[in-house]
Coordinates of C-alpha atoms and ligand atoms in Angstrom, one line a residue:
X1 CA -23.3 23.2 28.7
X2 CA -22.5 27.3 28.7
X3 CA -20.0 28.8 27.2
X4 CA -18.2 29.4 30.2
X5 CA -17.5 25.5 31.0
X6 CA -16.5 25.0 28.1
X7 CA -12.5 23.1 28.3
X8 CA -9.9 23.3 25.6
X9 CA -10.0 19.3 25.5
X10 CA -14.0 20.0 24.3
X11 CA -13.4 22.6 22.0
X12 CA -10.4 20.4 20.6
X13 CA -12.5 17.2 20.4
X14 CA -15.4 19.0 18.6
X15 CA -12.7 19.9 15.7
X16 CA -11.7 16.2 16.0
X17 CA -15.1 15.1 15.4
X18 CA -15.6 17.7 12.4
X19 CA -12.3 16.6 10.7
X20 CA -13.5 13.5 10.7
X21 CA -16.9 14.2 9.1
X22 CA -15.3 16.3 6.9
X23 CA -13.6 13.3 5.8
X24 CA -16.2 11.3 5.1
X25 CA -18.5 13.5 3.9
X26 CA -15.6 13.7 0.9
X27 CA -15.8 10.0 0.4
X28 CA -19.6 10.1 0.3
X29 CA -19.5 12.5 -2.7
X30 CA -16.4 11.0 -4.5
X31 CA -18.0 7.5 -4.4
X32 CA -21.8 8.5 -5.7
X33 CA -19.7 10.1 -8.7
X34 CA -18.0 6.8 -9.3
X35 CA -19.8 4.5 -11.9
X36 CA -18.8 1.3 -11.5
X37 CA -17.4 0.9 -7.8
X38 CA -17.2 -2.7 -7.7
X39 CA -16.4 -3.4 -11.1
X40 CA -12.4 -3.8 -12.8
X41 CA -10.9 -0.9 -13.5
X42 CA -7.2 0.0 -14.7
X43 CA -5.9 0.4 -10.9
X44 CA -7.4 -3.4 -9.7
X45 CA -4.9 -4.7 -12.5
X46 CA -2.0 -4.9 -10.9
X47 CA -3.5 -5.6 -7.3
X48 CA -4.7 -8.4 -5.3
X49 CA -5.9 -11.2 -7.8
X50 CA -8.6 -12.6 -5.7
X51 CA -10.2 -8.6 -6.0
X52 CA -9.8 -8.2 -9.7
X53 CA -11.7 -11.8 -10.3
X54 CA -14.1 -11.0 -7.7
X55 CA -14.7 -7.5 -9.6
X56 CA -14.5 -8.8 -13.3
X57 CA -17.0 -11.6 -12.3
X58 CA -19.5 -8.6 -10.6
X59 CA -19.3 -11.0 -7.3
X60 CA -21.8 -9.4 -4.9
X61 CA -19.3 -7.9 -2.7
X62 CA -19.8 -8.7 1.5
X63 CA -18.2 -5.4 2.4
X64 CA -19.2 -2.9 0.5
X65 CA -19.2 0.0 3.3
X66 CA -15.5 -0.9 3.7
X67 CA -15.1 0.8 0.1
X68 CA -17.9 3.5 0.3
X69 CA -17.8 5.3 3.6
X70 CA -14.6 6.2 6.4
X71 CA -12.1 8.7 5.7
X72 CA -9.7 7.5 3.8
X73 CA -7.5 10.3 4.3
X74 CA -4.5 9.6 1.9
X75 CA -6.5 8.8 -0.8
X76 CA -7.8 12.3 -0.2
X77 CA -4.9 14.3 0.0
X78 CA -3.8 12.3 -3.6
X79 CA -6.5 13.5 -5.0
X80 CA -6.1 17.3 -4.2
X81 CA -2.5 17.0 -5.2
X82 CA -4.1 16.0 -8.8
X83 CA -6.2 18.3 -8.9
X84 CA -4.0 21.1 -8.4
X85 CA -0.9 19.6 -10.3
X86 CA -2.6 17.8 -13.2
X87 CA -4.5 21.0 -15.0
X88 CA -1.0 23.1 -14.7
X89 CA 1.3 20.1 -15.8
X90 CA -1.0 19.2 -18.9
X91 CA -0.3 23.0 -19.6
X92 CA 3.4 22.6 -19.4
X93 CA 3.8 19.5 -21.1
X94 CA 0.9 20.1 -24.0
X95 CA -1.1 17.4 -23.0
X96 CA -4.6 16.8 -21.6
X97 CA -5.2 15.6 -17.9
X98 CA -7.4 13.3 -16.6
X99 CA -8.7 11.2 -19.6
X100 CA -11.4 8.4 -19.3
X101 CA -10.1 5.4 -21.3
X102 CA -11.4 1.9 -22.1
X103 CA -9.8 -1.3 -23.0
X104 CA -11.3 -3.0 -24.9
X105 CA -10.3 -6.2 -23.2
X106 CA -13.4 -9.0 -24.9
X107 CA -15.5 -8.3 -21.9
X108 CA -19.0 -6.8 -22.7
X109 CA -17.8 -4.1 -20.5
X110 CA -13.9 -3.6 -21.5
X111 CA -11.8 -2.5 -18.7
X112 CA -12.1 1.3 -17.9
X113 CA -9.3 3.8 -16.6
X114 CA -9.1 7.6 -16.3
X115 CA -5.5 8.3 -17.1
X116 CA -3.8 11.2 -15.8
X117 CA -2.2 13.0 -18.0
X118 CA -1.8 12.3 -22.0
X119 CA 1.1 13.8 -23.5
X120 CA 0.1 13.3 -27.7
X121 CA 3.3 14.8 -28.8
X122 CA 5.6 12.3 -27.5
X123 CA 2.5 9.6 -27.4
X124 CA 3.2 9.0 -23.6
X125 CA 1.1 8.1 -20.7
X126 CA 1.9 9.8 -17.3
X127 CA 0.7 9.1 -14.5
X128 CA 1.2 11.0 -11.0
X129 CA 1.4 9.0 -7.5
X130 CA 1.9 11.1 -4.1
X131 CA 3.7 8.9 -1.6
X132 CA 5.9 9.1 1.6
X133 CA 9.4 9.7 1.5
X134 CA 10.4 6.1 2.0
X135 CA 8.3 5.4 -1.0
X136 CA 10.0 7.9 -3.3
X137 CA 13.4 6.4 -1.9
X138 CA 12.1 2.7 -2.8
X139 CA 11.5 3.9 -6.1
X140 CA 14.9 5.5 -6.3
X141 CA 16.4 1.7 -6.0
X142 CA 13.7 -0.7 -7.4
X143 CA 11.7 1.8 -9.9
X144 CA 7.9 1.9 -10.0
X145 CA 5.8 -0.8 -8.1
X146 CA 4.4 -3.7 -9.7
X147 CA 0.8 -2.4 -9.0
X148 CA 1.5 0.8 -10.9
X149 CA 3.5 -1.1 -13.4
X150 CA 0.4 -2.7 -14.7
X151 CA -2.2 0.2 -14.2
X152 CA -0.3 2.5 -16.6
X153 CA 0.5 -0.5 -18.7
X154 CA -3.5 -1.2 -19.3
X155 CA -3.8 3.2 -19.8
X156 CA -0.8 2.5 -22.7
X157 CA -2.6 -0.1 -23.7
X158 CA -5.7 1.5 -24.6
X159 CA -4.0 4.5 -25.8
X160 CA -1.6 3.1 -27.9
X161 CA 1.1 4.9 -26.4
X162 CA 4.7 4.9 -27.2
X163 CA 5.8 6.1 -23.7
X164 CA 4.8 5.7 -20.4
X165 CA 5.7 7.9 -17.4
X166 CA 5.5 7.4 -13.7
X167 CA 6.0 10.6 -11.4
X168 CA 6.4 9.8 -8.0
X169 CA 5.7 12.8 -5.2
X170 CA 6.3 13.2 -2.1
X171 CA 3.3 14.6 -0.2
X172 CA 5.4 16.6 2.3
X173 CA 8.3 18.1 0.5
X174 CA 7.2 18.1 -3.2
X175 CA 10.3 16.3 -4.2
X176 CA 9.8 14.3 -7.7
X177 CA 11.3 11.0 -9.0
X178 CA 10.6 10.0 -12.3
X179 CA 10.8 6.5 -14.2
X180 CA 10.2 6.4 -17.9
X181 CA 9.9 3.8 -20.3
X182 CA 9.5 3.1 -23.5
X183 CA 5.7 0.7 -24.6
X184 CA 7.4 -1.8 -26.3
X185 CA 6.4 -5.3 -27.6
X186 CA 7.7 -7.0 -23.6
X187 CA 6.0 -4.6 -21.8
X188 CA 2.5 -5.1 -23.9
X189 CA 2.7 -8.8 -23.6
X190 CA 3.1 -8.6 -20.0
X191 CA 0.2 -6.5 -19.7
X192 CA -1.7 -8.6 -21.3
X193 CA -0.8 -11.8 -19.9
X194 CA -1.7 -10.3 -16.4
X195 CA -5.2 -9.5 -18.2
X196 CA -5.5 -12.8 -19.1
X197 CA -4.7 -14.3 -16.2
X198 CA -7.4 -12.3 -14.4
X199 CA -9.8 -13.2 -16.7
X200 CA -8.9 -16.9 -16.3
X201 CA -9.3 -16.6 -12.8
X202 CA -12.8 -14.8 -12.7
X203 CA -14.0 -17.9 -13.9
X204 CA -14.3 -19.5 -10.3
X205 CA -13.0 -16.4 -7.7
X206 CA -13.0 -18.1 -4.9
X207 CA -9.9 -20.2 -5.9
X208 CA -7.6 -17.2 -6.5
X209 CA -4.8 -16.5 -5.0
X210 CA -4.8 -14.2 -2.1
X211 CA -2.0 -11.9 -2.6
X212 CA -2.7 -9.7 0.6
X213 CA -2.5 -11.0 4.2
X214 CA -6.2 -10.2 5.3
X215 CA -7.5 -8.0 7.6
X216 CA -5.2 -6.1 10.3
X217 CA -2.1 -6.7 7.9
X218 CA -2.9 -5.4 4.6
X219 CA -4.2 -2.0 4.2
X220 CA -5.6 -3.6 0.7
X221 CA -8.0 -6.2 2.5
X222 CA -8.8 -3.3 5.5
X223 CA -10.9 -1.7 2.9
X224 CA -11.6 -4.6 0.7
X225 CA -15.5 -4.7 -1.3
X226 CA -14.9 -8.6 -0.3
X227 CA -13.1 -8.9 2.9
X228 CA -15.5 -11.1 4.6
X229 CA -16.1 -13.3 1.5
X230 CA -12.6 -13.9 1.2
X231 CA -11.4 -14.8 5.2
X232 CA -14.8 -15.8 6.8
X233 CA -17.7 -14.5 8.6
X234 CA -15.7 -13.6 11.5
X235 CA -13.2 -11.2 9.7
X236 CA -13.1 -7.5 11.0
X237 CA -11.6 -4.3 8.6
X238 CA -8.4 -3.4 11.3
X239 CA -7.7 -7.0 12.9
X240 CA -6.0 -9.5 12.6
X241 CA -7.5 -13.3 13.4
X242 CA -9.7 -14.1 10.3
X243 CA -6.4 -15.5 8.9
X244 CA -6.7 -18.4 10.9
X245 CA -9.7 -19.4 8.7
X246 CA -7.4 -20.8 5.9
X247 CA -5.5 -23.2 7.9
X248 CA -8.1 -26.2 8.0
X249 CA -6.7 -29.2 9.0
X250 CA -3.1 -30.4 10.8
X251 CA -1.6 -30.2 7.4
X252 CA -2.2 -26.8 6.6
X253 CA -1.5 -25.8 10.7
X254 CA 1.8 -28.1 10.1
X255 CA 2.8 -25.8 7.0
X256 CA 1.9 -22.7 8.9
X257 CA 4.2 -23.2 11.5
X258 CA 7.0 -24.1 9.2
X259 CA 7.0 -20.6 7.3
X260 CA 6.7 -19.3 10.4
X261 CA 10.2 -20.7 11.6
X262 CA 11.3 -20.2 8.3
X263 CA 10.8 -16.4 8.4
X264 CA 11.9 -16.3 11.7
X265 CA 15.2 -17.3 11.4
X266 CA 15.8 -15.0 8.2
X267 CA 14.0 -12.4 10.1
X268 CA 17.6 -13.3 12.6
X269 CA 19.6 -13.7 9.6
X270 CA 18.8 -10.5 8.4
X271 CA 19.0 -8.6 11.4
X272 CA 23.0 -9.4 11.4
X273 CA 23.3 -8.8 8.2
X274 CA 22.3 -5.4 8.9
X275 CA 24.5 -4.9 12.2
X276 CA 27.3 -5.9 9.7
X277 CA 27.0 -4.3 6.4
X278 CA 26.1 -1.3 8.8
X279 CA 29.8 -2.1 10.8
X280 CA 31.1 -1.8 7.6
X281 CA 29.5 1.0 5.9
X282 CA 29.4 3.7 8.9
X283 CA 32.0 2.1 11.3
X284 CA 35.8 3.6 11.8
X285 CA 34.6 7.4 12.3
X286 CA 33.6 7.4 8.6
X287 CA 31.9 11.2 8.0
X288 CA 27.9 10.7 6.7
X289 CA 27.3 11.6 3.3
X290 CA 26.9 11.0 -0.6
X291 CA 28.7 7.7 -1.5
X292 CA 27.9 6.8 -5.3
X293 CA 24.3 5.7 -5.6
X294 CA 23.7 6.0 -1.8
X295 CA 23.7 8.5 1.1
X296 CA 23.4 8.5 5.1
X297 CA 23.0 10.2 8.2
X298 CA 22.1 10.2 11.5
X299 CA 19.4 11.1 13.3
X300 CA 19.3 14.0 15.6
X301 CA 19.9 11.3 19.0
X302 CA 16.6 10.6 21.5
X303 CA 16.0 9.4 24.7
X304 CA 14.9 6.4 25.5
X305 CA 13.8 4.9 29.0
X306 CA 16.5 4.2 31.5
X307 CA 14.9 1.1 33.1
X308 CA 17.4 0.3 35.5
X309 CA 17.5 4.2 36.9
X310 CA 13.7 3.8 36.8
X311 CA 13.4 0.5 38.9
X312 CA 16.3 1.4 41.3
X313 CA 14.1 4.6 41.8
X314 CA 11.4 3.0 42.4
X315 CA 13.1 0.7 44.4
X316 CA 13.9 3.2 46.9
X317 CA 10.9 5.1 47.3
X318 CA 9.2 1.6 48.2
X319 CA 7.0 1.3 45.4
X320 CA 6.4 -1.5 43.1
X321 CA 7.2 -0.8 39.5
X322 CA 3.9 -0.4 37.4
X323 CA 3.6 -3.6 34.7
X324 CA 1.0 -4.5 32.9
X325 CA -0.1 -8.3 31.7
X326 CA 1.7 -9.0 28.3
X327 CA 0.7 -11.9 25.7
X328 CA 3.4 -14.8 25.8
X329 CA 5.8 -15.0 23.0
X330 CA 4.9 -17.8 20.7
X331 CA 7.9 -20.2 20.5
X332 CA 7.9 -22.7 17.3
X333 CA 9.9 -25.5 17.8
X334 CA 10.7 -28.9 15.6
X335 CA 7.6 -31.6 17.5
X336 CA 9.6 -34.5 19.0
X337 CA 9.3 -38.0 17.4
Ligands
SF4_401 S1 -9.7 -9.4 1.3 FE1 -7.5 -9.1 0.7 S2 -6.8 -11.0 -0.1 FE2 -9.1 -11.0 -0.1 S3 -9.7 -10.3 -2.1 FE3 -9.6 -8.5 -0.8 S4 -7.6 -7.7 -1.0 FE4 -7.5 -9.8 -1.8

């Protein structure tokens, strides 16, 4: 094609395709530096606990393209966050950044880590996560997640730290939130039994629990080393369908169903819930704003389709109303006797 033909939509496609490459090409290079891809590491501890006993028992993994090629763009743009904030942080703190650790766990191996950022003065671990603002809100309420929880806990571990420090940032906006606490005696033993645990269940994988929902609904198992090992040959990284593999007979289909009702009617419970506590909290021409541990505001307002203006329109110029063919809504209902 010359240069003259050349449309905006090619030129714009052409930086699509490079963005993406670009992309990869970064995973490509950050995964031939990593050792031990498939193996348990500090992060897997606090994850899914069919992976870790899948990695701690070196189970050939069925995916394993999942983990070492695709973009993996958020991953990315953690990393360069580190990499500009660690070196400067470890400066301001007196500390060092990015330190390989290993726990000695009773495993030929031990269980290896690279921490972010050791603090000696104050014996404390820290570790940086870059999220989304919803995240950094979450932890504002509930304090770090459970997966982090246990990752830092196995760096404190092998460290012997007194302190450990997760510092939440948000990507966008640069905003921090920070949760310290101190390595005591609970938090060691629950850091171990979660070790133990693992190791317990690496003795027959296969049986461990699934804690994700499989592929199409869990980010985790979309780039899982094991995906098809764990939800069948038929499973895809992106959709959803594999899961029907672990319902096997009536009994499991029977149970199934019932958490599906189950969740649908708190799903229904919920949702007034909501309407109301939000009657209560916003209602009566009370002004947004800061209201002890809480704040809230609107919006800017949207618009939305006006479906009656649309069909009446329609309507009168004589022309049927584009649809298009829509699944049915699955109903669950108690089976008559
Ligand atoms: S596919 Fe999902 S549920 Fe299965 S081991 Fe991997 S993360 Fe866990």
């Amino acid at each position: 094609m010359s240069e003259e033909q050349e449309t905006a939509d090619e030129i714009g496609q052409l930086v699509d395709d490079a963005v993406k490459a670009a992309f990869e090409h970064v995973t490509n290079e950050l995964q031939a530096a990593r050792p031990d891809v498939f193996g348990l590491s500090m992060s897997g501890l606090g994850r899914c606990r069919r992976a870790a006993a899948y990695a701690l028992a070196r189970t050939e993994p069925s995916d394993p393209d999942l983990v070492l090629h695709g973009e993996k763009r958020a991953a990315h743009l953690g990393t360069a966050v580190h990499r500009m904030l660690l070196p400067a942080l470890a400066h301001a703190l007196g500390g060092t950044h990015e330190v390989p650790v290993l726990l000695a766990d009773g495993s030929v191996s031990g269980i290896p880590g690279i921490l972010d950022l050791w603090w000696p003065s104050k014996r404390a671990v820290v570790d940086v996560k870059t999220v989304r603002e919803y995240k950094l809100d979450r932890v504002l309420v509930h304090g770090e997640e459970y997966e982090h929880r246990m990752q830092v806990g196995g760096y404190a571990l092998a460290q012997d730290a007194r302190w450990v420090v997760w510092l939440y940032l948000d990507r966008s906006s640069g905003q921090t939130v920070r949760v310290v606490e101190e390595f005591g005696p609970e938090f060691r033993r629950e850091v171990w039994h979660r070790i133990w645990e693992i190791q317990k269940l690496a003795e027959t994988p296969e049986y461990a629990p699934r804690d994700e929902r499989g592929p199409g609904l869990s980010y985790q198992c979309d780039g899982c080393g094991w995906l098809r090992r764990c939800w069948g040959s038929t499973a895809r990284s992106g959709e959803s369908g594999a899961q029907a593999h672990i319902a096997v007979d009536e009994p499991a289909v029977e149970a199934a169903l019932a958490q599906y009702a189950m969740h649908r009617d708190e799903e229904g419970r919920h949702k007034k819930l909501k309407a109301f506590w939000r009657a209560v909290a916003t209602g009566g021409g009370r002004k947004p704003g800061t209201y002890g541990r809480w704040r809230y505001h609107f919006t800017k307002p949207g618009y939305g389709l006006d479906q009656k203006t649309i069909r009446k329109d329609y309507a009168d110029r004589g022309v049927e109303v584009p649809v298009k063919e829509e699944a049915g809504r699955l109903m669950v209902r108690p089976a008559k006797k």
